[in-house]
Amino acid sequence: MGNEFGHPEWVDFPNVNNDFSYHLCRRRWDLADDGDLRYKFFQNFDELMQALESSFGWLASSHLHVTVCNDYDKVLAFEKGDCLFVINLHPCNSYNDYKVGTASAEPMRIVLDTDEERFGGQCRLEGGHAEALQPAGETHNRPSSCLLYLPARTGQVLVKDSVVKDGIRIWLSTGFLREHSVENPRDLTVSFEIIDEDNVKRLRHVHFTADG
């Protein structure tokens, strides 16, 4: 948790005026454990952004292309590695079918968005997780595009559907965990009954990892 989120008070580094005290120069790691505060959402976001880097290696990639930088709409879209980041910074305006250029003429899928419940959001972009977004023609000097719903003050990350095809996304809300008195999701095992093309049933067990 960074300094900007880990301090409930002002930040005051050790100096002569505070007798070189560290009292106001420390990160409060315990804040995320308080269910009545919103710091848990910041911690969840930090963990999932790191998981995104582990999965797609976008941070270390040399590829960077700014697709949209619209000051009037307050929309920023850029490619970093295999990921397309789209951010609507407008405080009030949401946009339907906002056309954003993509690097290839392939369906795109949302792999993370700030409007998810685990980040304190309203879950308005769940459709982009479940179903791939189809190509919508050239724009922004890119060979293809997709039409996005951009709620105000939200961001989303998309990748080519082929990268995550046949994958499965499992997410348990904090409400579900509280209801079942689960303190750590890694204590859970999810079992799937899979019926193959020969109508043979098989059980597959999945354990949650540190990345969720």
mmCIF file of C-alpha atoms in Angstrom:
data_model
loop_
_atom_site.group_PDB
_atom_site.id
_atom_site.type_symbol
_atom_site.label_atom_id
_atom_site.label_comp_id
_atom_site.label_asym_id
_atom_site.label_seq_id
_atom_site.Cartn_x
_atom_site.Cartn_y
_atom_site.Cartn_z
ATOM 1 C CA MET A 1 0.000 0.000 0.000
ATOM 2 C CA GLY A 2 1.566 3.278 -1.095
ATOM 3 C CA ASN A 3 2.005 6.381 1.017
ATOM 4 C CA GLU A 4 -0.910 8.076 -0.708
ATOM 5 C CA PHE A 5 -3.325 5.426 0.623
ATOM 6 C CA GLY A 6 -1.590 4.209 3.752
ATOM 7 C CA HIS A 7 -1.791 7.389 5.828
ATOM 8 C CA PRO A 8 -5.012 8.393 7.592
ATOM 9 C CA GLU A 9 -3.328 11.644 8.656
ATOM 10 C CA TRP A 10 -0.886 14.031 7.021
ATOM 11 C CA VAL A 11 2.625 12.894 6.122
ATOM 12 C CA ASP A 12 5.439 14.444 8.133
ATOM 13 C CA PHE A 13 8.945 13.106 7.600
ATOM 14 C CA PRO A 14 11.435 13.108 10.491
ATOM 15 C CA ASN A 15 12.962 16.549 10.946
ATOM 16 C CA VAL A 16 14.093 18.989 13.592
ATOM 17 C CA ASN A 17 10.583 20.410 14.054
ATOM 18 C CA ASN A 18 9.051 17.027 15.032
ATOM 19 C CA ASP A 19 12.082 15.840 17.004
ATOM 20 C CA PHE A 20 12.873 13.365 14.197
ATOM 21 C CA SER A 21 9.716 11.379 14.896
ATOM 22 C CA TYR A 22 8.515 8.613 12.569
ATOM 23 C CA HIS A 23 4.981 8.725 13.969
ATOM 24 C CA LEU A 24 3.540 10.447 10.880
ATOM 25 C CA CYS A 25 5.970 8.841 8.465
ATOM 26 C CA ARG A 26 4.816 5.237 8.323
ATOM 27 C CA ARG A 27 2.532 3.001 6.378
ATOM 28 C CA ARG A 28 -0.507 1.717 8.233
ATOM 29 C CA TRP A 29 -0.701 -1.813 6.876
ATOM 30 C CA ASP A 30 -3.475 -2.604 9.337
ATOM 31 C CA LEU A 31 -5.896 -0.198 7.646
ATOM 32 C CA ALA A 32 -6.781 -2.739 4.942
ATOM 33 C CA ASP A 33 -7.855 -5.218 7.632
ATOM 34 C CA ASP A 34 -10.557 -2.884 8.967
ATOM 35 C CA GLY A 35 -13.771 -3.882 7.193
ATOM 36 C CA ASP A 36 -15.404 -0.528 7.985
ATOM 37 C CA LEU A 37 -12.813 1.381 5.952
ATOM 38 C CA ARG A 38 -12.203 1.470 2.218
ATOM 39 C CA TYR A 39 -8.486 0.777 2.330
ATOM 40 C CA LYS A 40 -9.239 -2.890 1.618
ATOM 41 C CA PHE A 41 -10.309 -1.863 -1.885
ATOM 42 C CA PHE A 42 -6.932 -0.225 -2.503
ATOM 43 C CA GLN A 43 -5.167 -3.361 -1.328
ATOM 44 C CA ASN A 44 -7.307 -5.562 -3.589
ATOM 45 C CA PHE A 45 -6.541 -3.320 -6.557
ATOM 46 C CA ASP A 46 -2.810 -3.379 -5.850
ATOM 47 C CA GLU A 47 -2.837 -7.177 -5.613
ATOM 48 C CA LEU A 48 -4.793 -7.590 -8.858
ATOM 49 C CA MET A 49 -2.590 -5.144 -10.769
ATOM 50 C CA GLN A 50 0.429 -7.192 -9.726
ATOM 51 C CA ALA A 51 -1.375 -10.371 -10.781
ATOM 52 C CA LEU A 52 -2.085 -8.714 -14.144
ATOM 53 C CA GLU A 53 1.629 -8.062 -14.590
ATOM 54 C CA SER A 54 2.414 -11.663 -13.650
ATOM 55 C CA SER A 55 -0.056 -12.928 -16.258
ATOM 56 C CA PHE A 56 0.716 -10.589 -19.167
ATOM 57 C CA GLY A 57 4.081 -8.948 -18.446
ATOM 58 C CA TRP A 58 2.799 -5.536 -19.552
ATOM 59 C CA LEU A 59 4.947 -3.503 -17.189
ATOM 60 C CA ALA A 60 8.233 -4.823 -18.564
ATOM 61 C CA SER A 61 7.125 -4.645 -22.207
ATOM 62 C CA SER A 62 8.780 -2.116 -24.496
ATOM 63 C CA HIS A 63 5.595 -1.648 -26.542
ATOM 64 C CA LEU A 64 3.769 1.566 -25.683
ATOM 65 C CA HIS A 65 1.266 3.346 -27.900
ATOM 66 C CA VAL A 66 -1.147 6.095 -26.886
ATOM 67 C CA THR A 67 -4.382 5.467 -28.785
ATOM 68 C CA VAL A 68 -6.694 8.120 -27.343
ATOM 69 C CA CYS A 69 -5.923 11.282 -25.406
ATOM 70 C CA ASN A 70 -9.160 13.272 -25.496
ATOM 71 C CA ASP A 71 -9.039 16.268 -23.193
ATOM 72 C CA TYR A 72 -12.700 17.171 -23.765
ATOM 73 C CA ASP A 73 -14.031 13.677 -22.954
ATOM 74 C CA LYS A 74 -11.295 13.138 -20.336
ATOM 75 C CA VAL A 75 -10.600 9.721 -21.884
ATOM 76 C CA LEU A 76 -7.152 8.161 -22.105
ATOM 77 C CA ALA A 77 -6.422 4.866 -23.885
ATOM 78 C CA PHE A 78 -3.009 3.321 -24.400
ATOM 79 C CA GLU A 79 -1.426 -0.003 -25.286
ATOM 80 C CA LYS A 80 1.274 -1.398 -22.999
ATOM 81 C CA GLY A 81 2.510 -4.798 -24.025
ATOM 82 C CA ASP A 82 -0.480 -7.002 -24.837
ATOM 83 C CA CYS A 83 -2.805 -4.937 -22.648
ATOM 84 C CA LEU A 84 -5.076 -2.065 -23.652
ATOM 85 C CA PHE A 85 -5.764 0.373 -20.818
ATOM 86 C CA VAL A 86 -8.820 2.620 -21.182
ATOM 87 C CA ILE A 87 -9.538 5.240 -18.526
ATOM 88 C CA ASN A 88 -12.434 7.687 -18.252
ATOM 89 C CA LEU A 89 -11.352 10.488 -15.936
ATOM 90 C CA HIS A 90 -14.473 12.594 -16.417
ATOM 91 C CA PRO A 91 -16.127 13.271 -13.026
ATOM 92 C CA CYS A 92 -19.679 13.089 -14.418
ATOM 93 C CA ASN A 93 -19.933 11.826 -17.995
ATOM 94 C CA SER A 94 -20.225 8.157 -18.889
ATOM 95 C CA TYR A 95 -20.003 7.030 -22.503
ATOM 96 C CA ASN A 96 -21.780 4.254 -24.385
ATOM 97 C CA ASP A 97 -20.197 2.598 -27.442
ATOM 98 C CA TYR A 98 -17.009 4.646 -27.144
ATOM 99 C CA LYS A 99 -14.823 3.593 -30.079
ATOM 100 C CA VAL A 100 -11.219 2.808 -29.159
ATOM 101 C CA GLY A 101 -8.576 1.591 -31.604
ATOM 102 C CA THR A 102 -6.933 -1.789 -31.051
ATOM 103 C CA ALA A 103 -3.706 -3.289 -32.309
ATOM 104 C CA SER A 104 -5.297 -6.286 -34.030
ATOM 105 C CA ALA A 105 -8.630 -7.242 -35.583
ATOM 106 C CA GLU A 106 -9.446 -9.741 -32.854
ATOM 107 C CA PRO A 107 -12.200 -9.798 -30.230
ATOM 108 C CA MET A 108 -11.146 -8.166 -26.955
ATOM 109 C CA ARG A 109 -12.020 -9.140 -23.407
ATOM 110 C CA ILE A 110 -11.907 -7.151 -20.177
ATOM 111 C CA VAL A 111 -9.589 -8.783 -17.636
ATOM 112 C CA LEU A 112 -9.739 -6.093 -14.950
ATOM 113 C CA ASP A 113 -11.813 -2.984 -14.297
ATOM 114 C CA THR A 114 -12.004 -0.539 -11.410
ATOM 115 C CA ASP A 115 -15.808 -0.828 -11.222
ATOM 116 C CA GLU A 116 -15.639 -4.377 -9.863
ATOM 117 C CA GLU A 117 -17.233 -4.993 -6.472
ATOM 118 C CA ARG A 118 -13.932 -6.091 -4.957
ATOM 119 C CA PHE A 119 -12.669 -2.540 -5.613
ATOM 120 C CA GLY A 120 -15.786 -0.907 -4.210
ATOM 121 C CA GLY A 121 -17.395 -0.466 -7.637
ATOM 122 C CA GLN A 122 -20.880 -1.027 -9.014
ATOM 123 C CA CYS A 123 -20.165 -3.976 -11.368
ATOM 124 C CA ARG A 124 -21.351 -2.170 -14.500
ATOM 125 C CA LEU A 125 -18.758 -3.786 -16.778
ATOM 126 C CA GLU A 126 -19.323 -7.463 -15.990
ATOM 127 C CA GLY A 127 -20.562 -8.106 -19.530
ATOM 128 C CA GLY A 128 -17.120 -7.348 -20.938
ATOM 129 C CA HIS A 129 -15.619 -10.026 -18.699
ATOM 130 C CA ALA A 130 -18.121 -12.701 -19.663
ATOM 131 C CA GLU A 131 -18.338 -12.017 -23.410
ATOM 132 C CA ALA A 132 -15.668 -10.904 -25.855
ATOM 133 C CA LEU A 133 -16.060 -7.497 -27.516
ATOM 134 C CA GLN A 134 -16.142 -7.824 -31.283
ATOM 135 C CA PRO A 135 -13.964 -5.812 -33.715
ATOM 136 C CA ALA A 136 -15.583 -2.632 -35.007
ATOM 137 C CA GLY A 137 -13.355 -1.380 -37.845
ATOM 138 C CA GLU A 138 -10.335 0.890 -38.149
ATOM 139 C CA THR A 139 -9.943 4.027 -36.040
ATOM 140 C CA HIS A 140 -7.272 6.088 -34.275
ATOM 141 C CA ASN A 141 -4.657 4.906 -36.798
ATOM 142 C CA ARG A 142 -5.096 1.350 -35.562
ATOM 143 C CA PRO A 143 -6.147 -1.631 -37.724
ATOM 144 C CA SER A 144 -9.251 -2.334 -35.648
ATOM 145 C CA SER A 145 -11.308 -1.127 -32.703
ATOM 146 C CA CYS A 146 -13.916 -2.086 -30.107
ATOM 147 C CA LEU A 147 -16.949 -0.288 -28.693
ATOM 148 C CA LEU A 148 -16.762 0.220 -24.947
ATOM 149 C CA TYR A 149 -18.988 1.399 -22.148
ATOM 150 C CA LEU A 150 -16.954 3.883 -20.100
ATOM 151 C CA PRO A 151 -18.569 4.792 -16.771
ATOM 152 C CA ALA A 152 -17.334 8.053 -15.269
ATOM 153 C CA ARG A 153 -14.198 7.784 -13.132
ATOM 154 C CA THR A 154 -13.397 4.202 -14.073
ATOM 155 C CA GLY A 155 -10.655 2.317 -15.864
ATOM 156 C CA GLN A 156 -10.519 -1.047 -17.606
ATOM 157 C CA VAL A 157 -7.850 -3.328 -19.026
ATOM 158 C CA LEU A 158 -8.463 -5.464 -22.107
ATOM 159 C CA VAL A 159 -6.495 -8.168 -23.884
ATOM 160 C CA LYS A 160 -7.087 -10.206 -27.020
ATOM 161 C CA ASP A 161 -9.688 -12.888 -26.420
ATOM 162 C CA SER A 162 -7.321 -15.505 -27.841
ATOM 163 C CA VAL A 163 -4.926 -14.843 -24.966
ATOM 164 C CA VAL A 164 -7.509 -15.835 -22.355
ATOM 165 C CA LYS A 165 -9.641 -18.182 -24.467
ATOM 166 C CA ASP A 166 -10.832 -21.313 -22.663
ATOM 167 C CA GLY A 167 -9.861 -19.746 -19.367
ATOM 168 C CA ILE A 168 -12.253 -19.376 -16.459
ATOM 169 C CA ARG A 169 -12.702 -16.505 -14.033
ATOM 170 C CA ILE A 170 -13.740 -17.272 -10.458
ATOM 171 C CA TRP A 171 -14.438 -14.482 -8.040
ATOM 172 C CA LEU A 172 -15.982 -14.665 -4.580
ATOM 173 C CA SER A 173 -17.370 -11.426 -3.183
ATOM 174 C CA THR A 174 -16.465 -10.232 0.295
ATOM 175 C CA GLY A 175 -20.134 -10.664 1.210
ATOM 176 C CA PHE A 176 -19.992 -14.354 0.273
ATOM 177 C CA LEU A 177 -16.836 -14.838 2.348
ATOM 178 C CA ARG A 178 -18.365 -13.119 5.374
ATOM 179 C CA GLU A 179 -21.596 -15.096 5.045
ATOM 180 C CA HIS A 180 -19.672 -18.369 5.124
ATOM 181 C CA SER A 181 -17.160 -17.207 7.763
ATOM 182 C CA VAL A 182 -14.199 -17.612 5.413
ATOM 183 C CA GLU A 183 -11.214 -15.515 6.459
ATOM 184 C CA ASN A 184 -8.824 -16.606 3.712
ATOM 185 C CA PRO A 185 -10.031 -17.608 0.185
ATOM 186 C CA ARG A 186 -6.952 -19.805 -0.159
ATOM 187 C CA ASP A 187 -8.613 -22.158 2.336
ATOM 188 C CA LEU A 188 -11.282 -22.927 -0.282
ATOM 189 C CA THR A 189 -11.429 -25.620 -2.930
ATOM 190 C CA VAL A 190 -13.865 -25.338 -5.855
ATOM 191 C CA SER A 191 -15.000 -28.564 -7.508
ATOM 192 C CA PHE A 192 -16.286 -28.707 -11.114
ATOM 193 C CA GLU A 193 -18.225 -31.514 -12.688
ATOM 194 C CA ILE A 194 -17.093 -31.678 -16.322
ATOM 195 C CA ILE A 195 -19.013 -33.674 -18.925
ATOM 196 C CA ASP A 196 -16.896 -34.409 -21.993
ATOM 197 C CA GLU A 197 -18.067 -35.115 -25.553
ATOM 198 C CA ASP A 198 -18.499 -38.814 -24.707
ATOM 199 C CA ASN A 199 -20.871 -37.855 -21.865
ATOM 200 C CA VAL A 200 -18.329 -38.977 -19.279
ATOM 201 C CA LYS A 201 -18.424 -37.017 -16.030
ATOM 202 C CA ARG A 202 -15.182 -35.978 -14.365
ATOM 203 C CA LEU A 203 -14.519 -33.930 -11.257
ATOM 204 C CA ARG A 204 -11.874 -31.241 -11.275
ATOM 205 C CA HIS A 205 -10.757 -29.502 -8.089
ATOM 206 C CA VAL A 206 -9.328 -25.962 -8.126
ATOM 207 C CA HIS A 207 -7.480 -24.337 -5.248
ATOM 208 C CA PHE A 208 -7.317 -20.577 -4.949
ATOM 209 C CA THR A 209 -3.864 -18.983 -5.152
ATOM 210 C CA ALA A 210 -2.441 -15.760 -3.774
ATOM 211 C CA ASP A 211 -3.549 -14.046 -7.009
ATOM 212 C CA GLY A 212 -7.178 -15.133 -6.466
#
